[in-house]
Every structure is written in structure tokens, then in C-alpha cells.
Coordinates of C-alpha atoms in Angstrom, one line a residue:
Chain A
M1 CA 0.2 -30.6 6.4
R2 CA 1.7 -28.5 3.5
I3 CA 3.3 -30.6 0.8
R4 CA 4.3 -30.3 -2.8
D5 CA 5.3 -26.7 -2.2
F6 CA 8.5 -26.6 -4.1
H7 CA 8.8 -23.6 -6.4
Q8 CA 10.7 -24.0 -9.6
S9 CA 9.8 -20.8 -11.4
Y10 CA 9.1 -17.3 -10.4
A11 CA 5.6 -17.6 -11.9
H12 CA 5.0 -20.4 -9.5
D13 CA 6.4 -18.5 -6.5
E14 CA 4.1 -15.6 -7.3
A15 CA 0.9 -17.7 -7.7
I16 CA -1.9 -17.0 -5.3
W17 CA -2.9 -20.7 -5.0
Q18 CA 0.5 -22.4 -4.7
T19 CA -0.2 -26.0 -3.8
P20 CA -2.5 -28.6 -5.3
T21 CA -4.3 -28.9 -2.0
S22 CA -5.1 -25.2 -1.9
R23 CA -6.3 -25.3 -5.5
L24 CA -8.5 -28.3 -4.6
W25 CA -10.1 -26.4 -1.8
L26 CA -10.6 -23.5 -4.1
A27 CA -12.5 -25.7 -6.6
A28 CA -14.5 -27.2 -3.7
L29 CA -15.4 -23.7 -2.6
F30 CA -16.5 -22.7 -6.1
I31 CA -18.7 -25.7 -6.4
A32 CA -20.2 -25.1 -3.0
L33 CA -21.0 -21.5 -4.0
L34 CA -22.7 -22.7 -7.1
L35 CA -24.8 -25.4 -5.4
F36 CA -25.5 -23.5 -2.2
P37 CA -28.9 -22.0 -3.2
F38 CA -30.3 -25.5 -4.0
T39 CA -29.7 -26.7 -0.5
A40 CA -30.8 -23.7 1.5
N41 CA -34.2 -22.2 2.2
G42 CA -35.2 -18.8 0.9
Y43 CA -34.3 -16.9 4.0
I44 CA -30.8 -18.2 4.0
V45 CA -30.3 -17.5 0.3
G46 CA -31.5 -13.9 0.9
L47 CA -29.0 -13.6 3.7
A48 CA -26.3 -14.9 1.4
C49 CA -27.2 -12.2 -1.2
V50 CA -26.9 -9.5 1.4
L51 CA -23.6 -11.0 2.5
G52 CA -22.3 -11.0 -1.0
I53 CA -23.1 -7.3 -1.4
H54 CA -21.4 -6.5 1.9
V55 CA -18.3 -8.4 0.8
I56 CA -18.1 -6.2 -2.3
G57 CA -18.7 -3.0 -0.4
A58 CA -16.2 -4.0 2.3
A59 CA -13.6 -4.9 -0.4
G60 CA -13.9 -1.4 -1.8
L61 CA -13.4 0.2 1.6
N62 CA -10.5 -2.1 2.4
I63 CA -8.7 -1.1 -0.8
M64 CA -9.0 2.5 0.3
T65 CA -8.6 2.3 4.0
G66 CA -6.8 -1.0 4.7
Y67 CA -4.4 -1.0 1.8
T68 CA -3.9 2.7 1.0
G69 CA -4.5 4.2 4.4
L70 CA -7.2 6.6 3.4
I71 CA -9.9 6.5 6.0
S72 CA -13.3 7.0 4.6
L73 CA -16.6 7.6 6.5
G74 CA -18.5 8.2 3.3
H75 CA -18.6 4.7 1.8
A76 CA -22.4 4.2 2.2
A77 CA -23.0 7.4 0.2
F78 CA -21.0 6.0 -2.7
M79 CA -23.1 2.9 -2.6
G80 CA -26.1 5.2 -2.8
V81 CA -24.7 6.9 -5.9
G82 CA -24.3 3.5 -7.5
C83 CA -27.8 2.4 -6.5
Y84 CA -29.5 5.6 -7.8
T85 CA -27.5 5.6 -11.0
A86 CA -28.4 2.0 -11.7
A87 CA -32.1 2.7 -10.9
W88 CA -32.2 5.8 -13.1
L89 CA -30.6 4.0 -16.0
G90 CA -32.6 0.9 -15.5
Q91 CA -35.9 2.9 -15.7
R92 CA -34.7 4.1 -19.1
G93 CA -34.4 0.5 -20.3
L94 CA -30.7 -0.3 -19.9
P95 CA -30.1 -3.9 -18.9
F96 CA -28.7 -4.7 -15.5
Y97 CA -25.3 -5.9 -16.8
L98 CA -24.7 -2.4 -18.0
T99 CA -26.3 -0.4 -15.3
I100 CA -24.4 -2.1 -12.5
P101 CA -20.9 -1.3 -13.9
L102 CA -22.1 2.1 -14.9
G103 CA -23.4 2.7 -11.3
G104 CA -19.8 1.8 -10.2
L105 CA -18.3 4.1 -12.7
V106 CA -20.4 7.1 -11.7
A107 CA -19.5 6.4 -8.0
A108 CA -15.8 6.1 -9.1
L109 CA -16.0 9.5 -10.8
L110 CA -17.4 11.1 -7.7
G111 CA -14.8 9.3 -5.7
L112 CA -12.1 11.1 -7.8
V113 CA -13.6 14.4 -6.8
V114 CA -13.9 13.5 -3.1
G115 CA -10.3 12.2 -3.2
I116 CA -8.8 15.5 -4.3
P117 CA -8.3 16.8 -0.7
S118 CA -6.5 13.6 0.2
L119 CA -3.2 14.9 -1.1
R120 CA -3.3 17.7 1.6
I121 CA -5.1 16.0 4.5
K122 CA -4.5 12.7 6.0
G123 CA -5.8 10.4 8.7
L124 CA -8.6 11.7 10.9
Y125 CA -8.8 15.0 8.9
L126 CA -9.5 13.1 5.7
A127 CA -12.1 11.0 7.6
V128 CA -13.9 14.2 8.5
A129 CA -13.8 15.4 4.9
T130 CA -15.3 12.2 3.7
L131 CA -17.9 12.5 6.6
A132 CA -18.9 15.8 5.1
M133 CA -19.4 14.1 1.7
Q134 CA -21.5 11.4 3.4
F135 CA -24.0 14.0 4.7
I136 CA -24.0 16.1 1.5
L137 CA -24.8 13.1 -0.6
V138 CA -27.5 11.8 1.6
F139 CA -29.0 15.3 1.5
V140 CA -28.9 15.1 -2.3
F141 CA -30.5 11.7 -2.3
R142 CA -33.4 13.1 -0.2
E143 CA -33.9 16.4 -2.1
W144 CA -33.2 15.5 -5.8
E145 CA -36.7 14.0 -6.1
S146 CA -36.8 13.8 -9.9
V147 CA -33.9 11.2 -9.9
T148 CA -33.9 9.7 -6.4
G149 CA -37.6 9.9 -5.6
G150 CA -36.8 11.7 -2.4
V151 CA -37.7 10.2 0.9
R152 CA -40.3 8.0 -0.7
G153 CA -37.6 6.2 -2.5
V154 CA -37.1 4.8 -6.0
N155 CA -38.2 1.6 -7.7
V156 CA -35.5 -0.4 -9.4
P157 CA -36.8 -2.4 -12.4
N158 CA -36.3 -6.2 -12.4
A159 CA -33.0 -7.4 -13.8
E160 CA -33.6 -9.5 -16.9
L161 CA -31.2 -11.9 -18.6
F162 CA -32.1 -13.7 -21.9
G163 CA -35.8 -13.1 -21.1
I164 CA -35.5 -14.5 -17.6
E165 CA -36.7 -12.1 -14.9
L166 CA -34.2 -12.2 -12.1
N167 CA -37.0 -11.4 -9.7
N168 CA -36.3 -13.6 -6.7
D169 CA -33.4 -14.1 -4.3
F170 CA -32.5 -17.4 -5.8
R171 CA -31.8 -15.9 -9.2
M172 CA -30.2 -12.7 -7.8
Y173 CA -27.9 -14.8 -5.8
Y174 CA -26.0 -15.8 -8.9
V175 CA -25.7 -12.3 -10.2
I176 CA -24.4 -11.1 -6.8
A177 CA -22.0 -14.1 -6.5
F178 CA -20.7 -13.4 -10.0
F179 CA -19.8 -9.8 -9.3
A180 CA -18.5 -10.7 -5.8
V181 CA -16.1 -13.4 -7.2
L182 CA -15.0 -11.2 -10.1
L183 CA -14.3 -8.1 -7.9
L184 CA -12.5 -10.1 -5.2
V185 CA -10.3 -11.8 -7.8
G186 CA -9.6 -8.4 -9.3
A187 CA -8.7 -6.9 -5.9
R188 CA -6.5 -9.8 -5.0
N189 CA -4.7 -9.5 -8.4
L190 CA -4.3 -5.8 -8.0
F191 CA -2.1 -6.3 -5.0
R192 CA 0.3 -8.6 -7.0
T193 CA 1.2 -5.7 -9.3
R194 CA 2.8 -2.3 -9.3
I195 CA -0.5 -0.5 -8.6
G196 CA -1.3 -2.5 -5.4
R197 CA 2.3 -2.2 -4.2
A198 CA 2.1 1.6 -4.7
F199 CA -1.1 1.7 -2.6
I200 CA 0.6 -0.1 0.3
A201 CA 3.7 2.0 -0.1
I202 CA 1.6 5.2 0.3
R203 CA 0.0 3.7 3.4
D204 CA 3.3 2.6 5.0
K205 CA 5.5 5.6 4.3
D206 CA 4.4 8.2 1.7
I207 CA 7.8 10.0 1.7
S208 CA 9.5 6.8 0.6
A209 CA 6.9 6.1 -2.0
E210 CA 7.6 9.5 -3.5
V211 CA 11.3 8.9 -3.9
L212 CA 10.5 5.6 -5.7
G213 CA 8.7 7.6 -8.4
I214 CA 5.2 7.0 -7.2
N215 CA 2.9 10.0 -7.9
L216 CA 1.1 10.3 -4.6
F217 CA -1.7 12.3 -5.9
R218 CA -2.5 10.1 -8.8
Y219 CA -2.4 6.9 -6.8
K220 CA -4.5 8.3 -3.9
L221 CA -7.1 9.3 -6.5
L222 CA -6.9 5.9 -8.1
A223 CA -7.5 4.3 -4.7
F224 CA -10.5 6.5 -4.2
A225 CA -11.8 5.7 -7.6
I226 CA -11.4 1.9 -7.3
G227 CA -12.8 1.8 -3.8
S228 CA -15.8 3.9 -4.8
F229 CA -16.3 1.7 -7.9
Y230 CA -16.7 -1.3 -5.6
A231 CA -19.1 0.7 -3.4
G232 CA -21.1 1.7 -6.5
V233 CA -21.4 -1.8 -7.8
A234 CA -22.4 -3.0 -4.3
G235 CA -25.1 -0.2 -4.2
A236 CA -26.4 -1.1 -7.6
L237 CA -26.7 -4.8 -6.7
L238 CA -28.5 -3.7 -3.5
G239 CA -31.0 -1.8 -5.6
Y240 CA -31.7 -4.8 -7.8
F241 CA -31.9 -7.1 -4.8
Y242 CA -34.4 -5.0 -2.8
R243 CA -36.1 -3.6 -6.0
A244 CA -36.7 -0.3 -4.1
M245 CA -34.5 2.0 -2.2
T246 CA -34.8 5.0 0.1
P247 CA -32.1 7.4 1.2
E248 CA -32.5 6.0 4.8
Y249 CA -30.4 3.0 3.8
F250 CA -27.2 4.8 2.9
T251 CA -26.6 6.7 6.2
L252 CA -23.5 7.1 8.3
T253 CA -24.5 3.9 10.2
L254 CA -23.8 1.8 7.0
S255 CA -20.5 3.6 6.5
I256 CA -19.5 2.7 10.0
F257 CA -20.7 -0.8 9.5
Y258 CA -18.2 -1.2 6.6
L259 CA -15.4 0.4 8.6
A260 CA -16.1 -2.1 11.4
A261 CA -16.2 -5.0 9.0
V262 CA -12.7 -4.2 7.6
I263 CA -11.2 -3.6 11.0
V264 CA -12.7 -6.7 12.6
G265 CA -11.8 -8.8 9.5
G266 CA -8.3 -7.4 9.1
L267 CA -7.1 -4.2 7.4
G268 CA -5.2 -4.7 4.2
T269 CA -6.2 -8.3 3.5
M270 CA -8.8 -9.6 1.1
L271 CA -9.5 -12.7 3.2
G272 CA -10.0 -10.3 6.1
T273 CA -12.6 -8.4 4.1
I274 CA -14.6 -11.6 3.6
L275 CA -14.3 -12.7 7.2
G276 CA -15.2 -9.2 8.4
A277 CA -18.3 -9.0 6.2
V278 CA -19.4 -12.5 7.3
F279 CA -18.9 -11.5 10.9
M280 CA -20.8 -8.3 10.7
T281 CA -23.6 -9.8 8.6
L282 CA -24.1 -13.1 10.2
V283 CA -23.4 -12.7 13.9
P284 CA -26.4 -10.4 14.5
E285 CA -28.6 -13.0 12.6
L286 CA -27.1 -15.7 14.7
L287 CA -27.8 -13.9 17.9
R288 CA -31.4 -13.3 16.7
A289 CA -31.7 -17.0 16.0
V290 CA -30.4 -17.8 19.5
V291 CA -32.9 -15.5 21.1
S292 CA -35.9 -16.9 19.2
F293 CA -34.7 -20.4 20.1
I294 CA -34.7 -19.6 23.8
A295 CA -38.0 -17.9 23.3
Q296 CA -39.6 -21.2 22.6
W297 CA -39.3 -22.2 26.2
A298 CA -39.2 -18.9 27.9
P299 CA -41.4 -16.5 25.9
R300 CA -41.0 -13.7 28.5
A301 CA -37.2 -13.8 28.3
V302 CA -37.4 -12.2 24.9
E303 CA -38.2 -8.8 26.4
V304 CA -34.8 -8.9 28.1
L305 CA -32.9 -10.8 25.5
S306 CA -33.8 -8.7 22.4
P307 CA -31.9 -5.6 23.6
M308 CA -29.2 -7.9 24.8
Q309 CA -28.4 -8.9 21.2
E310 CA -27.0 -5.5 20.4
I311 CA -24.9 -5.4 23.5
V312 CA -23.5 -8.9 22.9
F313 CA -22.7 -8.0 19.3
G314 CA -20.9 -4.8 20.5
L315 CA -19.0 -6.8 23.1
L316 CA -18.0 -9.4 20.5
I317 CA -16.5 -6.6 18.3
V318 CA -14.6 -5.1 21.2
G319 CA -13.5 -8.6 22.3
F320 CA -12.1 -9.4 18.9
L321 CA -10.3 -6.1 18.6
V322 CA -8.7 -6.5 22.0
F323 CA -7.6 -10.1 21.6
E324 CA -6.7 -9.9 17.9
P325 CA -6.0 -6.4 16.8
H326 CA -4.9 -7.7 13.4
G327 CA -8.4 -9.0 12.8
L328 CA -10.1 -12.3 12.2
V329 CA -7.7 -13.1 9.4
E330 CA -4.9 -13.4 11.9
I331 CA -6.8 -16.1 13.8
W332 CA -7.3 -17.9 10.5
R333 CA -3.6 -17.6 9.7
R334 CA -2.6 -19.1 13.1
V335 CA -4.9 -22.0 12.6
R336 CA -3.5 -22.5 9.1
R337 CA 0.1 -22.4 10.3
F338 CA -0.7 -25.1 12.8
F339 CA -2.0 -27.4 10.1
H340 CA 0.8 -26.7 7.8
L341 CA 3.2 -28.3 10.2
W342 CA 0.8 -30.9 11.6
P343 CA 1.4 -33.8 12.3
F344 CA 5.2 -33.3 12.2
R345 CA 5.1 -30.6 14.8
A346 CA 2.1 -29.5 16.8
Chain B
M1 CA 35.5 13.1 -15.9
T2 CA 32.1 14.8 -16.4
D3 CA 29.9 16.2 -13.7
I4 CA 26.6 14.3 -13.6
L5 CA 25.2 16.5 -10.8
Q6 CA 25.8 20.1 -10.1
V7 CA 24.4 22.1 -7.2
D8 CA 24.6 25.8 -7.7
N9 CA 24.4 28.3 -4.9
L10 CA 21.6 26.5 -3.1
S11 CA 20.0 28.3 -0.1
L12 CA 17.2 27.0 2.0
S13 CA 15.7 28.4 5.2
F14 CA 13.0 27.2 7.6
G15 CA 11.5 30.4 9.1
G16 CA 14.5 32.2 10.5
I17 CA 16.9 29.3 10.4
R18 CA 19.2 29.0 7.4
A19 CA 19.6 25.3 6.8
L20 CA 21.7 25.8 3.6
N21 CA 23.6 28.9 2.7
D22 CA 24.9 29.3 -0.9
V23 CA 26.0 25.6 -1.2
S24 CA 27.7 24.6 -4.4
F25 CA 29.4 21.4 -5.3
T26 CA 29.6 18.9 -8.2
A27 CA 29.6 15.2 -8.3
S28 CA 31.5 13.4 -11.1
K29 CA 29.9 10.7 -13.1
G30 CA 30.7 7.2 -11.8
E31 CA 32.5 8.4 -8.7
I32 CA 31.8 8.3 -5.0
T33 CA 31.3 11.8 -3.5
A34 CA 30.9 12.0 0.2
I35 CA 29.2 14.8 2.1
I36 CA 30.4 15.1 5.7
G37 CA 29.9 17.5 8.5
P38 CA 28.9 17.7 12.2
N39 CA 25.3 17.0 13.2
G40 CA 22.9 19.7 12.0
A41 CA 25.3 20.9 9.3
G42 CA 22.6 20.6 6.7
K43 CA 23.6 17.3 5.0
T44 CA 20.2 15.8 5.0
S45 CA 18.6 19.1 4.0
L46 CA 20.9 19.1 1.0
F47 CA 19.8 15.6 0.1
N48 CA 16.2 16.5 0.5
S49 CA 16.7 19.5 -1.8
I50 CA 18.4 17.4 -4.4
S51 CA 15.7 14.7 -4.3
G52 CA 12.9 17.3 -4.4
F53 CA 11.3 17.2 -1.0
Y54 CA 12.4 20.7 -0.1
K55 CA 12.0 23.7 -2.4
P56 CA 15.2 25.8 -2.0
D57 CA 14.8 29.5 -1.7
S58 CA 17.4 30.1 -4.4
G59 CA 20.0 28.3 -6.4
R60 CA 19.5 25.3 -8.7
V61 CA 20.1 21.6 -9.1
V62 CA 21.5 20.5 -12.4
F63 CA 21.3 16.8 -13.4
E64 CA 22.9 15.7 -16.6
G65 CA 23.0 19.2 -17.9
A66 CA 19.3 19.9 -17.2
D67 CA 18.0 22.2 -14.5
I68 CA 15.7 20.0 -12.4
S69 CA 15.0 22.5 -9.6
R70 CA 11.3 22.7 -10.4
V71 CA 10.8 19.0 -11.2
A72 CA 8.5 17.1 -8.7
A73 CA 10.1 14.5 -6.4
H74 CA 8.5 11.5 -8.1
R75 CA 9.7 12.7 -11.5
R76 CA 13.2 13.0 -10.3
A77 CA 13.1 9.4 -9.2
E78 CA 12.0 8.4 -12.8
I79 CA 14.9 10.3 -14.4
G80 CA 17.4 8.4 -12.3
L81 CA 17.8 9.8 -8.8
A82 CA 17.5 7.1 -6.1
R83 CA 18.1 7.5 -2.4
T84 CA 17.9 5.9 1.0
F85 CA 17.0 7.5 4.3
Q86 CA 18.9 8.1 7.5
N87 CA 16.3 6.2 9.6
V88 CA 15.3 3.3 7.4
A89 CA 12.2 4.1 5.5
L90 CA 11.0 0.7 4.3
F91 CA 7.4 -0.3 4.0
R92 CA 6.8 -2.4 7.1
G93 CA 3.6 -4.0 5.9
M94 CA 5.3 -5.7 3.0
T95 CA 7.8 -8.5 2.4
V96 CA 11.4 -7.8 1.5
L97 CA 10.7 -8.8 -2.1
D98 CA 7.7 -6.5 -2.5
N99 CA 9.7 -3.6 -1.0
I100 CA 12.4 -4.2 -3.6
K101 CA 9.9 -4.6 -6.4
L102 CA 8.7 -1.1 -5.6
G103 CA 12.0 0.1 -6.8
G104 CA 10.9 -1.0 -10.3
H105 CA 7.7 0.9 -10.1
G106 CA 8.7 3.6 -12.6
R107 CA 9.7 1.1 -15.2
L108 CA 6.5 -0.8 -15.2
K109 CA 3.5 0.3 -17.3
S110 CA 0.5 -1.8 -16.5
N111 CA -2.8 0.1 -15.7
A112 CA -5.5 -0.7 -13.2
L113 CA -7.6 -2.8 -15.5
S114 CA -4.8 -5.1 -16.8
A115 CA -3.5 -5.3 -13.2
M116 CA -6.9 -6.4 -11.8
W117 CA -7.2 -9.3 -14.2
Y118 CA -3.4 -10.0 -14.2
L119 CA -3.7 -10.0 -18.0
G120 CA -0.9 -10.8 -20.4
S121 CA 1.0 -7.6 -20.3
A122 CA 0.8 -7.1 -16.5
R123 CA 1.8 -10.7 -15.8
R124 CA 4.7 -10.6 -18.2
E125 CA 6.0 -7.3 -16.8
E126 CA 5.8 -8.5 -13.3
M127 CA 7.6 -11.7 -14.1
Q128 CA 10.3 -9.8 -15.9
L129 CA 10.7 -7.5 -13.0
R130 CA 11.0 -10.4 -10.7
S131 CA 13.8 -12.1 -12.6
E132 CA 15.6 -8.8 -13.1
I133 CA 15.5 -8.1 -9.3
E134 CA 16.6 -11.6 -8.4
R135 CA 19.6 -11.4 -10.7
D136 CA 20.7 -7.8 -10.3
V137 CA 19.7 -7.0 -6.8
I138 CA 18.9 -9.9 -4.5
D139 CA 21.8 -12.1 -5.5
F140 CA 24.1 -9.2 -5.6
L141 CA 23.4 -7.9 -2.1
E142 CA 23.1 -11.5 -0.7
I143 CA 19.7 -11.2 0.7
D144 CA 18.1 -14.2 -1.0
H145 CA 17.5 -15.9 2.3
I146 CA 15.2 -13.2 3.6
R147 CA 13.3 -12.3 0.4
N148 CA 10.0 -13.6 1.6
Q149 CA 10.2 -12.3 5.2
P150 CA 8.3 -9.2 6.4
I151 CA 10.4 -6.2 7.1
S152 CA 9.4 -5.8 10.7
G153 CA 11.3 -8.9 11.9
L154 CA 14.6 -8.0 10.2
A155 CA 17.8 -7.0 12.0
Y156 CA 18.7 -3.3 11.5
G157 CA 21.7 -4.0 9.4
L158 CA 19.7 -6.1 7.0
Q159 CA 17.0 -3.5 6.8
K160 CA 19.6 -1.0 5.7
R161 CA 20.7 -3.5 3.0
V162 CA 17.1 -4.0 1.9
E163 CA 16.7 -0.3 1.5
L164 CA 19.8 -0.2 -0.6
A165 CA 18.4 -3.0 -2.6
R166 CA 15.2 -1.1 -3.2
A167 CA 17.1 1.9 -4.4
L168 CA 19.2 -0.3 -6.7
A169 CA 16.2 -1.8 -8.2
M170 CA 15.4 1.6 -9.6
Q171 CA 18.4 1.2 -11.8
P172 CA 19.4 4.8 -10.9
K173 CA 22.1 7.0 -12.4
I174 CA 22.8 8.6 -9.0
L175 CA 22.4 6.7 -5.7
M176 CA 22.1 8.9 -2.7
L177 CA 22.9 7.1 0.5
D178 CA 22.1 8.9 3.8
E179 CA 24.3 7.3 6.5
P180 CA 24.2 3.8 5.1
V181 CA 26.3 2.3 8.0
A182 CA 25.0 4.3 11.0
G183 CA 24.6 2.0 13.9
M184 CA 26.3 -0.9 12.3
N185 CA 29.2 -2.9 13.7
R186 CA 32.5 -3.2 12.0
E187 CA 31.7 -6.3 10.0
E188 CA 28.4 -4.9 8.7
T189 CA 30.1 -1.7 7.9
E190 CA 32.7 -3.4 5.9
D191 CA 30.1 -5.4 4.0
M192 CA 28.2 -2.3 3.2
A193 CA 31.4 -0.5 2.1
R194 CA 32.1 -3.4 -0.3
F195 CA 28.6 -3.3 -1.7
I196 CA 28.9 0.5 -2.3
L197 CA 32.2 0.1 -4.0
D198 CA 30.9 -2.8 -6.2
I199 CA 27.9 -0.6 -7.2
Q200 CA 30.2 2.1 -8.3
E201 CA 32.9 0.0 -9.9
E202 CA 30.8 -2.7 -11.6
R203 CA 27.8 -0.7 -12.6
G204 CA 29.2 2.8 -13.0
I205 CA 26.5 4.3 -10.8
T206 CA 27.4 7.7 -9.3
V207 CA 27.2 7.6 -5.5
L208 CA 26.5 10.5 -3.2
L209 CA 27.1 9.5 0.4
I210 CA 26.4 11.1 3.7
E211 CA 28.3 9.4 6.4
H212 CA 29.8 9.9 9.9
D213 CA 32.1 6.9 9.7
M214 CA 35.3 8.7 8.7
G215 CA 37.2 5.5 8.1
M216 CA 34.8 4.4 5.5
V217 CA 34.4 7.9 3.9
M218 CA 38.1 8.3 3.5
D219 CA 38.6 4.8 2.2
I220 CA 36.0 4.7 -0.6
S221 CA 35.2 8.2 -1.7
S222 CA 37.1 10.1 -4.4
K223 CA 35.8 13.4 -3.3
V224 CA 34.7 14.8 0.0
V225 CA 32.5 17.9 0.6
V226 CA 32.4 19.3 4.1
L227 CA 29.4 21.2 5.4
N228 CA 29.2 23.2 8.6
F229 CA 26.2 25.4 9.6
G230 CA 24.8 25.0 6.1
E231 CA 27.9 26.2 4.3
V232 CA 30.6 24.3 2.3
I233 CA 33.8 24.8 4.3
G234 CA 36.0 22.6 2.2
S235 CA 36.0 20.1 -0.5
G236 CA 38.5 18.0 -2.4
T237 CA 40.1 14.6 -2.2
P238 CA 40.0 12.8 1.1
H239 CA 43.6 13.6 1.6
D240 CA 43.1 17.4 1.1
V241 CA 40.1 17.5 3.3
R242 CA 41.8 15.8 6.1
A243 CA 44.5 18.4 6.1
N244 CA 42.1 21.4 5.8
P245 CA 42.4 23.4 9.1
E246 CA 38.9 24.8 8.7
V247 CA 37.5 21.3 8.6
I248 CA 39.5 20.2 11.6
R249 CA 38.2 23.2 13.5
A250 CA 34.6 22.4 12.6
Y251 CA 35.0 18.9 13.9
L252 CA 37.0 19.6 17.1
G253 CA 35.8 23.2 17.8
G254 CA 38.0 26.3 18.0
G255 CA 40.8 26.8 20.5
H256 CA 42.4 23.4 19.9
D257 CA 45.5 24.8 18.4
K258 CA 47.6 22.2 20.1
V259 CA 45.6 19.3 18.7
V260 CA 45.3 20.6 15.2
P261 CA 49.0 20.2 14.1
T262 CA 49.1 16.7 15.4
L263 CA 46.0 15.7 13.6
T264 CA 47.3 17.2 10.4
E265 CA 50.6 15.5 10.8
E266 CA 48.8 12.2 11.4
A267 CA 46.7 12.8 8.3
A268 CA 49.6 13.6 6.2
T269 CA 51.4 10.3 7.0

């Protein structure tokens, strides 16, 4: 039931959280995020950390692909750039609250370079160009041993704040949650302003965007830079979370993982980003839990069920795409619409 | 009456096809100038050359006394050229309001950082844009009832109106309308004609109009330019153009000698 939704000013009409009810839920969510690590065991907190990182990474890709229409298959490589930058700077004594944004910044600069072809090539052609970047960067990660440690990988020093070592999942959780909330709010705000609108305009009809005075080249580059910044921050956080990293992590598979997350969640919505990242991160874990649960009674079934996990996960993705092409966010919206009218009309 | 826009000897070809051949005309400030001609005459190519999508082979476009032939399309928008498209070119993934807000893009200044935190300047600027648009565009074009609807669900006539709204939100000096009433019924056409007249009379915006609806063209424009096979075959007041034998031949084809005098007579009355 949606009530007290009467707008008396433009500012109110443009607010993200418009009703007292929705603001209440937001506050509840915030408190839940704060208290969550106290109620969960270590494994779950670790999972939440990974999820938070994936949300940031997926948000970056959604800004590029979902909102601006620039398909990227090189997102994982930009995460790698952020991770190695943070590791390198961290080894030289810089604190994590500087290395993480700087990791994002270096990734953003590289994103600017990779974005240059985007003025000329679109769609699948651009995807192939970013794919090339993915392979080139992973090659660099493997070969530039003095910085990246090559295939043996690199150690990331512990993050430290006010003399407290952030050396466990419980403490890292708050760092990751801080960045995730900050960057999601930032992304959501971006699409209330001229810049976000320009991105969507370029995606929907670039010719129209141009006659409205939007400099296509500048805004496409900006989308690449912002998207890559998010990837870089996610990569840097990943480094601090695992404390060691090898090039094997930032392969094409991870790029596809993010692409799948934004498509399953919903292209061009921030809520979809979160839902997609949750789906892609937690569903495999859930399936694993189910298998181990069954294994308690039928130990031999595991042989069959373990490979089944991947198949079921794949089928779930296909299923959601077939039945809800607009992503999980559309399911959420349907449910919400129902409750807006309930109980007056079911 | 001063000329706000002047097109000098514009020629444009695609491969071997000459889309525009030595086209020249002027548009007076604050007036409605119509460009008519049979299908494929080069009207939209002319619009595309003026708004900067096509680079003409020769000739120039002069706007307010300055040669803008080499100015990029998005810059031309900033200096005051707005246009709509023949087949509605709205952003389908956005609401009506956001589409219209995009018209104000060039006037806003906020950068990515202030936008992401919706800081003072970005917020103020957005709010000011909102109230400007509400007052000058949405109320004016009577589309307040659909402002929060997505484009995809709107009727065609309304979509055309939203596109006009978006162009108007740019606060342009010249408004270029490519077939604003194509596919509309009589009532919608009359509404649109009234809006175009209001825009010209109340706001003094120069209007450049491509249209096939001769009734409307003759009613509202002060000057008509006729194109055929990429060449200007006549221009002048609606009255002159209607009487021009060359124009009549272009519309009805050659060998209609019997029809021509009757049409001219009819036009003269």
C-alpha cells in the first residue's frame, strides 16, 4: 500500500526515496548492513565481502553497458589494473584509503584509452575491441613481473586504519560495504543529472543525442572512465580481501560473469545490478549447499550432483532470461506494484 | 527583417547521387519558412546539412552572420539550432520528463563528481531546469498529464509533441521541424499548427519546416522554398509558390497542361 505520496515540490518529485515508508525501509536496510557481521558466521561474512565487491564491479559495467550501451568484455582486466595498482602502492607504504581510489583512477585512465575506438565502432565490434584489451592486459599482468609478480602473483599488504589491522573478513566487510554504498549512491545520483541522461540518450539514439548538444565522444569516454573506475576500486578491494592475487583471477571468465550479472539483474538499473550480483554470487553457493545437504544421506549422489550444479546454474540463467528478459528487477517491480495497490486492488 | 540563416550554394552527393545541387535560400528571423518538395527531393538532406550531420561537398551555412559549415553537430545545437526528426527520435528508455530535460543539456554545467553526490550546484541546477521546463514547455504544450510516462507507451501524435517539447527545452534560436504532422489526423494537425504558430509569435523563434501537408504549409508559413531533385525550383510567399508553373509541374508531373491552368486559377482565388 503506497500512501503519503503527494508531491508538493519539484525537489520532492525528484527524490529517490519518496515516501516515509520507503525511507523507513532504507534505514532498516542500513542498520541491517551494519549489524549483519555480528549475526553471521565467518564463511557467510566472507561471502558478503565477495558479494559487495561484485556489486561494485557490476555497477561499473552497468554504467557502461546497461546505461550507455557500450558492451565491454574487458571488465575483469580493469579490475586487475586496480588490484595491481593498489598492491604496488600499498607495498610502498600508502594507506588503503588512498590506494583503493588510486587503483580506480589508474583503471579509469586506461579506460579512457580503451574507450577511444568507441566513437567509431559500436555494438559487437566494440565488444571485440574490448576483448582484445582483456587479453592484452592479462598478458601484461603475467609478464610484467617487477610489478605484478607474474604468474606467482603479488602480495597485498594488510589494510590498516588508526592502527587497527583490517586483516580479517569481519573488518574488511565494513571497508567493502562503505565503498559499495558510496559508489552505488553515486551511480544512482549520476542518473538524476545531465550526465546520466546523456549516457542513456547515447544508448537509445545517438543521432538525437548529438542534435541536443551532447558531445558523443566526450560522454562515451566519460562512461568508460567511470565504469573502469568502479572496476578498479572493486579490483583493489579484492586485493585487500584476498591479500594475494594472481593474473588467473582476472580472465575473460570474470568479464563474462559481470556481463551475465548485469543482464540477469537488469540492464540500465542500479537495483538490477545488485540483484544480478546477488544472483550470480549466491546461487552457486546455494546449489553447493543443497548438494552437501543431500550428501549427508546419500554420499554417493555427490558424484552425480556436483557437476549438476553448473548445469542447473546455467539453466537458471537461461530460464530467467527467457521468462523475464528485462531482468530480475522487473520481477521485483511487478511484486512492488502489486503491494502498492494492495489491499485496494489485488 | 534580417536573415538569421543563410544557405549558400550547398551541394551534397552520396557516391554518384546528387542529393543537393547548388541550393541557396535564406530564412528571416522570427518567421516560419517552409521547405516543400516531392519525396526524395532532398529536404531532409538539407536539414541534415544545416544541423551538421552531413558535410556538404561545397557551399556554406551561415547562422547569425557566422559561417558554421565546419562546426560540429553538437556545437551547432549549443549555439541555437534545434530540430526534430521525420521518424520520431525520442529516447525510448526514458520518461517524457527526462527526454525533455535532455533539451536543457547544453545549459547545465555540473561535472561528474558533483553529479554523483548530487551536491549543491548540481542539485540547484537540476531543480532550476525542472521548473523552467514545467513552466515554458510542459504547460505550454499541454503534456503535463504524461510527464512521468515512458515514451514507448505513448500515442504517435503525443510522441511528436514530446519531441517538439524536447527541442523547445533547448531554448533555440532556430527550430527545425521535419514533418511535424506526418501521420496525424486533422485535429492533431491543427493542434500542432497552433503550437508552431505560438512558438513563432510569442517567443519569436525562427521556424524551419519540412511538411507535406500543403494546407498547413500555406496557412502558417511566410515563405516557402520548393525543392525538386535537389534543386530549388521556386521560392517566395505561399501565394507566389502556388502559382509557380514549375512547382505545379514538379508536383503533378509534366504533360498535365490541362490541369495546370485550373490549379493556378484555383490558387489565385
